[in-house]
PDB file of C-alpha atoms and ligand atoms in Angstrom:
ATOM      1  CA  MET A 231     -37.161  -0.152   2.943  1.00  0.00           C
ATOM      2  CA  ILE A 232     -34.616  -0.352   5.776  1.00  0.00           C
ATOM      3  CA  LEU A 233     -34.911  -3.206   8.289  1.00  0.00           C
ATOM      4  CA  PRO A 234     -32.698  -2.741  11.339  1.00  0.00           C
ATOM      5  CA  GLY A 235     -31.487  -5.554  13.563  1.00  0.00           C
ATOM      6  CA  SER A 236     -31.995  -4.923  17.270  1.00  0.00           C
ATOM      7  CA  ASP A 237     -28.350  -3.808  17.717  1.00  0.00           C
ATOM      8  CA  SER A 238     -28.581  -1.289  14.854  1.00  0.00           C
ATOM      9  CA  GLN A 239     -31.816   0.595  15.478  1.00  0.00           C
ATOM     10  CA  ALA A 240     -30.369   4.116  15.665  1.00  0.00           C
ATOM     11  CA  LEU A 241     -28.172   3.526  12.632  1.00  0.00           C
ATOM     12  CA  GLY A 242     -31.130   2.066  10.724  1.00  0.00           C
ATOM     13  CA  ALA A 243     -33.140   5.225  11.429  1.00  0.00           C
ATOM     14  CA  ALA A 244     -30.210   7.450  10.422  1.00  0.00           C
ATOM     15  CA  LEU A 245     -29.806   5.514   7.175  1.00  0.00           C
ATOM     16  CA  ALA A 246     -33.506   5.768   6.397  1.00  0.00           C
ATOM     17  CA  ALA A 247     -33.291   9.551   6.855  1.00  0.00           C
ATOM     18  CA  GLU A 248     -30.068   9.849   4.812  1.00  0.00           C
ATOM     19  CA  THR A 249     -31.273   7.771   1.861  1.00  0.00           C
ATOM     20  CA  GLY A 250     -34.985   8.587   1.769  1.00  0.00           C
ATOM     21  CA  ARG A 251     -35.972   4.985   2.395  1.00  0.00           C
ATOM     22  CA  GLU A 252     -38.809   3.939   4.704  1.00  0.00           C
ATOM     23  CA  LEU A 253     -37.870   2.559   8.137  1.00  0.00           C
ATOM     24  CA  ALA A 254     -39.643  -0.787   8.538  1.00  0.00           C
ATOM     25  CA  ALA A 255     -41.712  -1.719  11.612  1.00  0.00           C
ATOM     26  CA  VAL A 256     -39.488  -4.540  12.853  1.00  0.00           C
ATOM     27  CA  THR A 257     -40.126  -6.439  16.072  1.00  0.00           C
ATOM     28  CA  TYR A 258     -37.857  -8.778  18.012  1.00  0.00           C
ATOM     29  CA  ASP A 259     -39.766 -11.394  19.997  1.00  0.00           C
ATOM     30  CA  ARG A 260     -38.738 -14.422  21.954  1.00  0.00           C
ATOM     31  CA  PHE A 261     -40.616 -17.701  22.459  1.00  0.00           C
ATOM     32  CA  PRO A 262     -40.846 -19.383  25.881  1.00  0.00           C
ATOM     33  CA  ASP A 263     -38.191 -21.906  24.821  1.00  0.00           C
ATOM     34  CA  GLY A 264     -35.721 -19.080  24.196  1.00  0.00           C
ATOM     35  CA  GLU A 265     -35.834 -19.037  20.404  1.00  0.00           C
ATOM     36  CA  GLY A 266     -35.944 -15.584  18.863  1.00  0.00           C
ATOM     37  CA  MET A 267     -38.199 -14.228  16.118  1.00  0.00           C
ATOM     38  CA  ALA A 268     -37.345 -11.018  14.288  1.00  0.00           C
ATOM     39  CA  SER A 269     -40.173 -10.039  11.934  1.00  0.00           C
ATOM     40  CA  VAL A 270     -41.517  -7.091   9.993  1.00  0.00           C
ATOM     41  CA  ASP A 271     -45.055  -5.689   9.890  1.00  0.00           C
ATOM     42  CA  LEU A 272     -45.525  -4.583   6.284  1.00  0.00           C
ATOM     43  CA  ASP A 273     -49.145  -3.517   6.754  1.00  0.00           C
ATOM     44  CA  GLY A 274     -49.947  -4.239   3.112  1.00  0.00           C
ATOM     45  CA  THR A 275     -46.919  -2.354   1.720  1.00  0.00           C
ATOM     46  CA  ALA A 276     -45.411  -4.006  -1.360  1.00  0.00           C
ATOM     47  CA  LEU A 277     -41.760  -4.823  -0.899  1.00  0.00           C
ATOM     48  CA  ASP A 278     -39.470  -5.185  -3.880  1.00  0.00           C
ATOM     49  CA  ARG A 279     -36.088  -3.994  -2.549  1.00  0.00           C
ATOM     50  CA  ALA A 280     -34.953  -4.299   1.053  1.00  0.00           C
ATOM     51  CA  VAL A 281     -31.905  -3.244   3.056  1.00  0.00           C
ATOM     52  CA  VAL A 282     -31.210  -5.248   6.226  1.00  0.00           C
ATOM     53  CA  VAL A 283     -28.891  -3.336   8.586  1.00  0.00           C
ATOM     54  CA  ALA A 284     -27.647  -5.488  11.427  1.00  0.00           C
ATOM     55  CA  SER A 285     -24.468  -5.485  13.439  1.00  0.00           C
ATOM     56  CA  THR A 286     -23.669  -8.957  14.732  1.00  0.00           C
ATOM     57  CA  PRO A 287     -21.908  -8.712  18.100  1.00  0.00           C
ATOM     58  CA  SER A 288     -23.679 -11.886  19.298  1.00  0.00           C
ATOM     59  CA  ASP A 289     -24.923 -15.239  18.035  1.00  0.00           C
ATOM     60  CA  THR A 290     -28.455 -13.961  18.601  1.00  0.00           C
ATOM     61  CA  ALA A 291     -27.775 -11.006  16.320  1.00  0.00           C
ATOM     62  CA  TYR A 292     -26.696 -13.367  13.533  1.00  0.00           C
ATOM     63  CA  VAL A 293     -29.940 -15.347  13.830  1.00  0.00           C
ATOM     64  CA  GLU A 294     -31.936 -12.094  13.752  1.00  0.00           C
ATOM     65  CA  LEU A 295     -30.105 -11.011  10.606  1.00  0.00           C
ATOM     66  CA  LEU A 296     -30.870 -14.334   8.884  1.00  0.00           C
ATOM     67  CA  GLN A 297     -34.513 -14.088   9.948  1.00  0.00           C
ATOM     68  CA  LEU A 298     -34.894 -10.547   8.596  1.00  0.00           C
ATOM     69  CA  GLN A 299     -33.327 -11.567   5.287  1.00  0.00           C
ATOM     70  CA  ASP A 300     -35.723 -14.505   5.107  1.00  0.00           C
ATOM     71  CA  ALA A 301     -38.751 -12.406   6.110  1.00  0.00           C
ATOM     72  CA  VAL A 302     -38.229  -9.927   3.271  1.00  0.00           C
ATOM     73  CA  ARG A 303     -37.735 -12.714   0.718  1.00  0.00           C
ATOM     74  CA  GLU A 304     -40.931 -14.314   2.029  1.00  0.00           C
ATOM     75  CA  ALA A 305     -42.673 -10.951   1.543  1.00  0.00           C
ATOM     76  CA  GLY A 306     -41.612 -10.826  -2.092  1.00  0.00           C
ATOM     77  CA  ALA A 307     -38.429  -8.718  -2.088  1.00  0.00           C
ATOM     78  CA  ASP A 308     -36.510  -9.465  -5.258  1.00  0.00           C
ATOM     79  CA  HIS A 309     -33.349  -7.616  -4.175  1.00  0.00           C
ATOM     80  CA  VAL A 310     -31.858  -7.661  -0.694  1.00  0.00           C
ATOM     81  CA  THR A 311     -28.813  -5.691   0.456  1.00  0.00           C
ATOM     82  CA  THR A 312     -27.338  -6.595   3.825  1.00  0.00           C
ATOM     83  CA  VAL A 313     -25.307  -4.013   5.722  1.00  0.00           C
ATOM     84  CA  ILE A 314     -23.235  -5.479   8.569  1.00  0.00           C
ATOM     85  CA  PRO A 315     -21.840  -2.412  10.355  1.00  0.00           C
ATOM     86  CA  TYR A 316     -19.921  -4.522  12.887  1.00  0.00           C
ATOM     87  CA  MET A 317     -19.199  -8.066  11.718  1.00  0.00           C
ATOM     88  CA  GLY A 318     -18.966 -10.449  14.649  1.00  0.00           C
ATOM     89  CA  TYR A 319     -16.548 -13.381  14.215  1.00  0.00           C
ATOM     90  CA  GLY A 320     -14.612 -11.166  11.787  1.00  0.00           C
ATOM     91  CA  ARG A 321     -11.430 -11.666  13.809  1.00  0.00           C
ATOM     92  CA  GLN A 322     -11.657 -15.453  13.287  1.00  0.00           C
ATOM     93  CA  GLU A 323     -10.648 -15.154   9.647  1.00  0.00           C
ATOM     94  CA  ARG A 324      -8.440 -18.254   9.747  1.00  0.00           C
ATOM     95  CA  ALA A 325      -8.005 -21.431  11.745  1.00  0.00           C
ATOM     96  CA  PHE A 326      -5.305 -20.474  14.236  1.00  0.00           C
ATOM     97  CA  GLU A 327      -4.814 -24.087  15.341  1.00  0.00           C
ATOM     98  CA  PRO A 328      -5.656 -27.458  13.785  1.00  0.00           C
ATOM     99  CA  GLY A 329      -9.259 -28.384  14.455  1.00  0.00           C
ATOM    100  CA  GLN A 330     -10.534 -24.826  14.605  1.00  0.00           C
ATOM    101  CA  PRO A 331     -13.121 -23.465  12.158  1.00  0.00           C
ATOM    102  CA  VAL A 332     -12.731 -20.408   9.951  1.00  0.00           C
ATOM    103  CA  SER A 333     -15.677 -18.842  11.757  1.00  0.00           C
ATOM    104  CA  ALA A 334     -15.793 -15.669   9.655  1.00  0.00           C
ATOM    105  CA  ARG A 335     -16.206 -17.831   6.545  1.00  0.00           C
ATOM    106  CA  ALA A 336     -18.905 -19.971   8.165  1.00  0.00           C
ATOM    107  CA  VAL A 337     -21.075 -16.989   9.130  1.00  0.00           C
ATOM    108  CA  ALA A 338     -20.416 -15.191   5.826  1.00  0.00           C
ATOM    109  CA  ARG A 339     -21.624 -18.207   3.852  1.00  0.00           C
ATOM    110  CA  ALA A 340     -24.800 -18.351   5.902  1.00  0.00           C
ATOM    111  CA  VAL A 341     -25.489 -14.632   5.394  1.00  0.00           C
ATOM    112  CA  ALA A 342     -24.823 -14.886   1.642  1.00  0.00           C
ATOM    113  CA  THR A 343     -27.600 -17.445   1.180  1.00  0.00           C
ATOM    114  CA  GLY A 344     -30.240 -14.781   1.912  1.00  0.00           C
ATOM    115  CA  THR A 345     -28.960 -11.635   0.238  1.00  0.00           C
ATOM    116  CA  ASP A 346     -27.793 -10.238  -3.089  1.00  0.00           C
ATOM    117  CA  ARG A 347     -25.135  -7.877  -1.811  1.00  0.00           C
ATOM    118  CA  VAL A 348     -23.232  -7.225   1.424  1.00  0.00           C
ATOM    119  CA  ILE A 349     -21.692  -3.998   2.755  1.00  0.00           C
ATOM    120  CA  LEU A 350     -19.253  -4.104   5.686  1.00  0.00           C
ATOM    121  CA  VAL A 351     -17.871  -1.170   7.675  1.00  0.00           C
ATOM    122  CA  ASN A 352     -14.127  -1.428   8.374  1.00  0.00           C
ATOM    123  CA  PRO A 353     -13.905  -5.191   8.933  1.00  0.00           C
ATOM    124  CA  HIS A 354     -10.904  -6.213  11.033  1.00  0.00           C
ATOM    125  CA  GLU A 355      -9.473  -8.113   8.037  1.00  0.00           C
ATOM    126  CA  ALA A 356     -10.469  -6.937   4.570  1.00  0.00           C
ATOM    127  CA  SER A 357      -9.976 -10.521   3.330  1.00  0.00           C
ATOM    128  CA  VAL A 358     -13.298 -11.557   4.946  1.00  0.00           C
ATOM    129  CA  THR A 359     -15.086 -10.007   1.956  1.00  0.00           C
ATOM    130  CA  ASP A 360     -13.941 -13.052  -0.055  1.00  0.00           C
ATOM    131  CA  PHE A 361     -15.953 -15.345   2.221  1.00  0.00           C
ATOM    132  CA  PHE A 362     -19.326 -14.023   1.018  1.00  0.00           C
ATOM    133  CA  ASP A 363     -20.641 -15.836  -2.052  1.00  0.00           C
ATOM    134  CA  VAL A 364     -22.281 -12.573  -3.230  1.00  0.00           C
ATOM    135  CA  PRO A 365     -20.669  -9.186  -4.031  1.00  0.00           C
ATOM    136  CA  CYS A 366     -19.287  -7.677  -0.833  1.00  0.00           C
ATOM    137  CA  SER A 367     -17.882  -4.164  -0.473  1.00  0.00           C
ATOM    138  CA  VAL A 368     -16.258  -2.273   2.385  1.00  0.00           C
ATOM    139  CA  VAL A 369     -16.888   1.303   3.483  1.00  0.00           C
ATOM    140  CA  ASP A 370     -14.288   3.247   5.418  1.00  0.00           C
ATOM    141  CA  ALA A 371     -15.653   5.262   8.340  1.00  0.00           C
ATOM    142  CA  ALA A 372     -12.235   6.245   9.748  1.00  0.00           C
ATOM    143  CA  PRO A 373     -12.390   9.898   8.611  1.00  0.00           C
ATOM    144  CA  ARG A 374     -15.617  10.265  10.644  1.00  0.00           C
ATOM    145  CA  LEU A 375     -13.583   9.613  13.816  1.00  0.00           C
ATOM    146  CA  ALA A 376     -12.111  13.120  13.600  1.00  0.00           C
ATOM    147  CA  ASP A 377     -15.531  14.758  14.120  1.00  0.00           C
ATOM    148  CA  PRO A 378     -15.839  14.564  17.925  1.00  0.00           C
ATOM    149  CA  LEU A 379     -12.197  15.475  18.658  1.00  0.00           C
ATOM    150  CA  PRO A 380     -11.531  18.877  20.281  1.00  0.00           C
ATOM    151  CA  ALA A 381     -10.527  21.440  17.657  1.00  0.00           C
ATOM    152  CA  ASP A 382      -7.620  22.724  19.760  1.00  0.00           C
ATOM    153  CA  LEU A 383      -5.443  19.643  20.386  1.00  0.00           C
ATOM    154  CA  THR A 384      -1.900  20.516  21.472  1.00  0.00           C
ATOM    155  CA  ASP A 385       0.736  19.389  18.934  1.00  0.00           C
ATOM    156  CA  PRO A 386      -1.383  16.275  18.275  1.00  0.00           C
ATOM    157  CA  LEU A 387       0.013  12.802  17.685  1.00  0.00           C
ATOM    158  CA  PHE A 388      -2.282  10.221  16.089  1.00  0.00           C
ATOM    159  CA  LEU A 389      -1.132   6.824  17.220  1.00  0.00           C
ATOM    160  CA  SER A 390      -2.144   3.254  16.465  1.00  0.00           C
ATOM    161  CA  PRO A 391      -1.427   0.562  19.072  1.00  0.00           C
ATOM    162  CA  ASP A 392      -0.014  -1.727  16.378  1.00  0.00           C
ATOM    163  CA  ALA A 393       1.232  -1.443  12.808  1.00  0.00           C
ATOM    164  CA  GLY A 394      -2.017  -2.927  11.452  1.00  0.00           C
ATOM    165  CA  ALA A 395      -4.069   0.124  12.417  1.00  0.00           C
ATOM    166  CA  VAL A 396      -1.681   2.842  11.258  1.00  0.00           C
ATOM    167  CA  SER A 397      -3.726   3.589   8.140  1.00  0.00           C
ATOM    168  CA  LEU A 398      -6.704   4.327  10.403  1.00  0.00           C
ATOM    169  CA  ALA A 399      -4.560   6.767  12.403  1.00  0.00           C
ATOM    170  CA  GLU A 400      -3.476   8.422   9.139  1.00  0.00           C
ATOM    171  CA  SER A 401      -7.092   8.756   7.987  1.00  0.00           C
ATOM    172  CA  VAL A 402      -8.113  10.384  11.257  1.00  0.00           C
ATOM    173  CA  ARG A 403      -5.109  12.744  11.157  1.00  0.00           C
ATOM    174  CA  ASP A 404      -5.925  13.722   7.562  1.00  0.00           C
ATOM    175  CA  ALA A 405      -9.566  14.354   8.409  1.00  0.00           C
ATOM    176  CA  TYR A 406      -8.554  16.327  11.520  1.00  0.00           C
ATOM    177  CA  GLY A 407      -6.315  18.491   9.359  1.00  0.00           C
ATOM    178  CA  GLY A 408      -2.882  18.141  10.940  1.00  0.00           C
ATOM    179  CA  GLY A 409      -0.618  16.303  13.349  1.00  0.00           C
ATOM    180  CA  ASP A 410       1.918  13.479  13.335  1.00  0.00           C
ATOM    181  CA  VAL A 411       1.258   9.758  12.969  1.00  0.00           C
ATOM    182  CA  ASP A 412       3.097   6.956  14.735  1.00  0.00           C
ATOM    183  CA  TYR A 413       2.470   3.401  15.940  1.00  0.00           C
ATOM    184  CA  PHE A 414       3.398   1.113  18.804  1.00  0.00           C
ATOM    185  CA  GLU A 415       4.253  -2.585  18.648  1.00  0.00           C
ATOM    186  CA  LYS A 416       1.763  -4.978  20.243  1.00  0.00           C
ATOM    187  CA  VAL A 417       2.194  -8.580  21.326  1.00  0.00           C
ATOM    188  CA  ARG A 418      -0.963 -10.402  22.401  1.00  0.00           C
ATOM    189  CA  HIS A 419      -0.498 -13.142  25.003  1.00  0.00           C
ATOM    190  CA  SER A 420      -4.171 -14.040  25.503  1.00  0.00           C
ATOM    191  CA  GLY A 421      -7.664 -12.654  24.954  1.00  0.00           C
ATOM    192  CA  THR A 422      -7.116 -10.093  27.689  1.00  0.00           C
ATOM    193  CA  GLU A 423      -3.318  -9.734  27.997  1.00  0.00           C
ATOM    194  CA  VAL A 424      -1.240  -7.600  25.655  1.00  0.00           C
ATOM    195  CA  ASP A 425       2.201  -6.012  25.842  1.00  0.00           C
ATOM    196  CA  ILE A 426       2.718  -2.651  24.210  1.00  0.00           C
ATOM    197  CA  THR A 427       6.202  -1.525  23.201  1.00  0.00           C
ATOM    198  CA  PRO A 428       6.325   2.226  22.625  1.00  0.00           C
ATOM    199  CA  SER A 429       8.010   3.881  19.680  1.00  0.00           C
ATOM    200  CA  ASP A 430      10.635   6.559  20.308  1.00  0.00           C
ATOM    201  CA  ALA A 431       8.276   9.409  19.362  1.00  0.00           C
ATOM    202  CA  ASP A 432       8.453  12.224  21.905  1.00  0.00           C
ATOM    203  CA  VAL A 433       4.989  12.559  23.452  1.00  0.00           C
ATOM    204  CA  THR A 434       5.874  14.865  26.355  1.00  0.00           C
ATOM    205  CA  GLY A 435       3.244  17.578  26.720  1.00  0.00           C
ATOM    206  CA  ARG A 436       1.454  16.523  23.536  1.00  0.00           C
ATOM    207  CA  ASP A 437      -2.178  15.513  23.139  1.00  0.00           C
ATOM    208  CA  VAL A 438      -2.371  11.967  21.796  1.00  0.00           C
ATOM    209  CA  VAL A 439      -5.256  10.338  19.923  1.00  0.00           C
ATOM    210  CA  VAL A 440      -4.989   6.541  19.968  1.00  0.00           C
ATOM    211  CA  VAL A 441      -6.895   5.031  17.029  1.00  0.00           C
ATOM    212  CA  ASP A 442      -7.904   1.389  16.586  1.00  0.00           C
ATOM    213  CA  ASP A 443     -10.578  -0.486  14.669  1.00  0.00           C
ATOM    214  CA  ILE A 444     -12.097  -2.216  17.718  1.00  0.00           C
ATOM    215  CA  ILE A 445     -12.012  -1.712  21.469  1.00  0.00           C
ATOM    216  CA  ALA A 446     -13.048  -5.100  22.882  1.00  0.00           C
ATOM    217  CA  THR A 447     -11.707  -5.867  26.366  1.00  0.00           C
ATOM    218  CA  GLY A 448      -9.896  -2.516  26.471  1.00  0.00           C
ATOM    219  CA  SER A 449      -6.547  -4.215  27.140  1.00  0.00           C
ATOM    220  CA  THR A 450      -4.842  -2.770  24.070  1.00  0.00           C
ATOM    221  CA  MET A 451      -6.026   0.753  24.737  1.00  0.00           C
ATOM    222  CA  SER A 452      -5.427   0.744  28.505  1.00  0.00           C
ATOM    223  CA  GLU A 453      -1.861  -0.550  28.012  1.00  0.00           C
ATOM    224  CA  SER A 454      -1.280   2.164  25.406  1.00  0.00           C
ATOM    225  CA  ILE A 455      -2.639   4.858  27.705  1.00  0.00           C
ATOM    226  CA  GLY A 456      -0.352   3.598  30.494  1.00  0.00           C
ATOM    227  CA  VAL A 457       2.718   3.845  28.259  1.00  0.00           C
ATOM    228  CA  LEU A 458       1.751   7.361  27.186  1.00  0.00           C
ATOM    229  CA  ASP A 459       1.145   8.404  30.778  1.00  0.00           C
ATOM    230  CA  ASP A 460       4.603   7.100  31.793  1.00  0.00           C
ATOM    231  CA  ARG A 461       6.036   9.312  29.061  1.00  0.00           C
ATOM    232  CA  ASP A 462       4.203  12.442  30.228  1.00  0.00           C
ATOM    233  CA  ALA A 463       1.766  12.852  27.376  1.00  0.00           C
ATOM    234  CA  ALA A 464      -0.842  15.558  27.990  1.00  0.00           C
ATOM    235  CA  ASP A 465      -4.434  14.448  27.232  1.00  0.00           C
ATOM    236  CA  VAL A 466      -4.975  10.966  25.780  1.00  0.00           C
ATOM    237  CA  PHE A 467      -8.112  10.404  23.706  1.00  0.00           C
ATOM    238  CA  VAL A 468      -9.033   6.964  22.409  1.00  0.00           C
ATOM    239  CA  THR A 469     -11.230   6.444  19.388  1.00  0.00           C
ATOM    240  CA  CYS A 470     -12.359   3.454  17.370  1.00  0.00           C
ATOM    241  CA  ILE A 471     -14.754   2.383  14.663  1.00  0.00           C
ATOM    242  CA  HIS A 472     -16.356  -0.426  16.696  1.00  0.00           C
ATOM    243  CA  PRO A 473     -16.795   0.282  20.446  1.00  0.00           C
ATOM    244  CA  LEU A 474     -17.491  -3.297  21.493  1.00  0.00           C
ATOM    245  CA  LEU A 475     -16.402  -2.541  25.077  1.00  0.00           C
ATOM    246  CA  VAL A 476     -16.954  -5.969  26.667  1.00  0.00           C
ATOM    247  CA  ARG A 477     -16.711  -6.853  30.347  1.00  0.00           C
ATOM    248  CA  ASN A 478     -14.882  -4.154  32.350  1.00  0.00           C
ATOM    249  CA  ALA A 479     -13.320  -2.422  29.332  1.00  0.00           C
ATOM    250  CA  ARG A 480     -14.697   1.001  30.199  1.00  0.00           C
ATOM    251  CA  THR A 481     -13.376   0.780  33.771  1.00  0.00           C
ATOM    252  CA  LYS A 482      -9.937  -0.229  32.478  1.00  0.00           C
ATOM    253  CA  LEU A 483      -9.815   2.819  30.241  1.00  0.00           C
ATOM    254  CA  GLU A 484     -10.902   5.153  33.022  1.00  0.00           C
ATOM    255  CA  ARG A 485      -8.405   3.671  35.502  1.00  0.00           C
ATOM    256  CA  ALA A 486      -5.652   4.071  32.899  1.00  0.00           C
ATOM    257  CA  GLY A 487      -6.445   7.796  32.803  1.00  0.00           C
ATOM    258  CA  VAL A 488      -8.158   8.291  29.447  1.00  0.00           C
ATOM    259  CA  THR A 489      -9.421  11.811  28.773  1.00  0.00           C
ATOM    260  CA  ALA A 490     -12.295  10.727  26.528  1.00  0.00           C
ATOM    261  CA  VAL A 491     -13.472   7.657  24.586  1.00  0.00           C
ATOM    262  CA  TYR A 492     -15.164   7.916  21.194  1.00  0.00           C
ATOM    263  CA  GLY A 493     -16.697   5.388  18.833  1.00  0.00           C
ATOM    264  CA  THR A 494     -19.179   5.143  15.983  1.00  0.00           C
ATOM    265  CA  ASP A 495     -22.702   3.769  15.867  1.00  0.00           C
ATOM    266  CA  THR A 496     -21.692   0.452  14.296  1.00  0.00           C
ATOM    267  CA  LEU A 497     -22.286  -0.541  17.913  1.00  0.00           C
ATOM    268  CA  GLU A 498     -24.697   1.614  19.905  1.00  0.00           C
ATOM    269  CA  ARG A 499     -22.874   2.347  23.137  1.00  0.00           C
ATOM    270  CA  GLU A 500     -22.579   5.219  25.589  1.00  0.00           C
ATOM    271  CA  VAL A 501     -19.340   6.318  23.859  1.00  0.00           C
ATOM    272  CA  THR A 502     -20.970   6.430  20.420  1.00  0.00           C
ATOM    273  CA  THR A 503     -20.369   9.970  19.241  1.00  0.00           C
ATOM    274  CA  THR A 504     -20.404   9.762  15.471  1.00  0.00           C
ATOM    275  CA  SER A 505     -22.502   8.017  12.858  1.00  0.00           C
ATOM    276  CA  VAL A 506     -21.359   5.917   9.928  1.00  0.00           C
ATOM    277  CA  ALA A 507     -24.713   6.607   8.225  1.00  0.00           C
ATOM    278  CA  PRO A 508     -23.306   9.117   5.677  1.00  0.00           C
ATOM    279  CA  VAL A 509     -20.630   6.727   4.373  1.00  0.00           C
ATOM    280  CA  VAL A 510     -22.979   3.730   4.313  1.00  0.00           C
ATOM    281  CA  ALA A 511     -25.625   5.888   2.586  1.00  0.00           C
ATOM    282  CA  ASP A 512     -23.102   6.755  -0.128  1.00  0.00           C
ATOM    283  CA  ALA A 513     -22.533   3.048  -0.727  1.00  0.00           C
ATOM    284  CA  LEU A 514     -26.272   2.328  -0.822  1.00  0.00           C
ATOM    285  CA  GLY A 515     -27.278   5.244  -3.043  1.00  0.00           C
ATOM    286  CA  SER A 516     -30.605   7.010  -2.617  1.00  0.00           C
ATOM    287  CA  ALA A 517     -33.940   5.210  -2.773  1.00  0.00           C
ATOM    288  CA  ALA A 518     -34.991   7.508  -5.611  1.00  0.00           C
ATOM    289  CA  ALA A 519     -32.034   6.330  -7.680  1.00  0.00           C
ATOM    290  CA  GLU A 520     -33.196   2.696  -7.601  1.00  0.00           C
TER     291      GLU A 520
HETATM  292  C1  R5P B  14      -6.660  -6.335  17.044  1.00  0.00           C
HETATM  293  O1  R5P B  14      -5.700  -6.439  16.284  1.00  0.00           O
HETATM  294  C2  R5P B  14      -7.605  -5.182  16.955  1.00  0.00           C
HETATM  295  O2  R5P B  14      -7.153  -4.234  16.035  1.00  0.00           O
HETATM  296  C3  R5P B  14      -7.798  -4.524  18.301  1.00  0.00           C
HETATM  297  O3  R5P B  14      -6.558  -3.963  18.718  1.00  0.00           O
HETATM  298  C4  R5P B  14      -8.269  -5.505  19.313  1.00  0.00           C
HETATM  299  O4  R5P B  14      -9.393  -6.172  18.843  1.00  0.00           O
HETATM  300  C5  R5P B  14      -8.576  -4.816  20.622  1.00  0.00           C
HETATM  301  O5  R5P B  14      -8.922  -5.787  21.545  1.00  0.00           O
HETATM  302  P1  R5P B  14      -8.854  -5.494  23.097  1.00  0.00           P
HETATM  303  O6  R5P B  14      -9.655  -4.251  23.364  1.00  0.00           O
HETATM  304  O7  R5P B  14      -9.458  -6.711  23.710  1.00  0.00           O
HETATM  305  O8  R5P B  14      -7.402  -5.334  23.465  1.00  0.00           O
END
């Protein structure tokens, strides 16, 4: 049985269809004092194995995830798998200054108390898998990012805004079937301010696909689009695994002159154009195989 968190309802349904598992009747309520209550109506169905699928872009989403894990244990599940399509706090994988917590480790430990196995989709740092005290594996959805791209890109260049994301750009290029790969250099000054230094790749008249793992405030992508525009690139598409798109990110991208924005359903947003369900389903295996 698949139990989706409130931020992963479409993905939960897609996973149920892909794997042949039942989609649970989950509800998300809130008490007058503000406390949440995610629960499942089992209607007499026996539950031995459960899959909780919950992205965690907020503190509330983490509490929901813990509640769903606890609800299925309470209902008798003897094996729980937790899929975290987008892992919130995943970028706090170390204490950057004395006195700070390793937040990714703190939330991972909490999650691990209620599950037997964790699956993450393209976490920002692969090292976060070590923070879970249960087996944790990663699935790579980057090749799926090629699906929504136009088939007739002009002399395409697949570009990452920093060296850390170049393997994502390579995966998308390979799945697309051709094109060059390059990367810019990025220096982050604050949560919303970044400087992008372009490479010397010639982008004049070429269609460029900028690939990153996350679009959060949109600063990285809008700076990259600006640099490409200054250098007379043709169309600039931006694509990412996790379209967090906080605050005015979408406006920043539009004002920078983006041609189109794409993302997956690890976060269900207007720009979500492709599903990670097939790659997560492969990691889960079919219900019949259990
Ligand atoms: C950072 O290294 C990540 O790969 C992304 O580039 C970053 O999270 C994007 O953040 P923002 O959209 O706020 O620039």
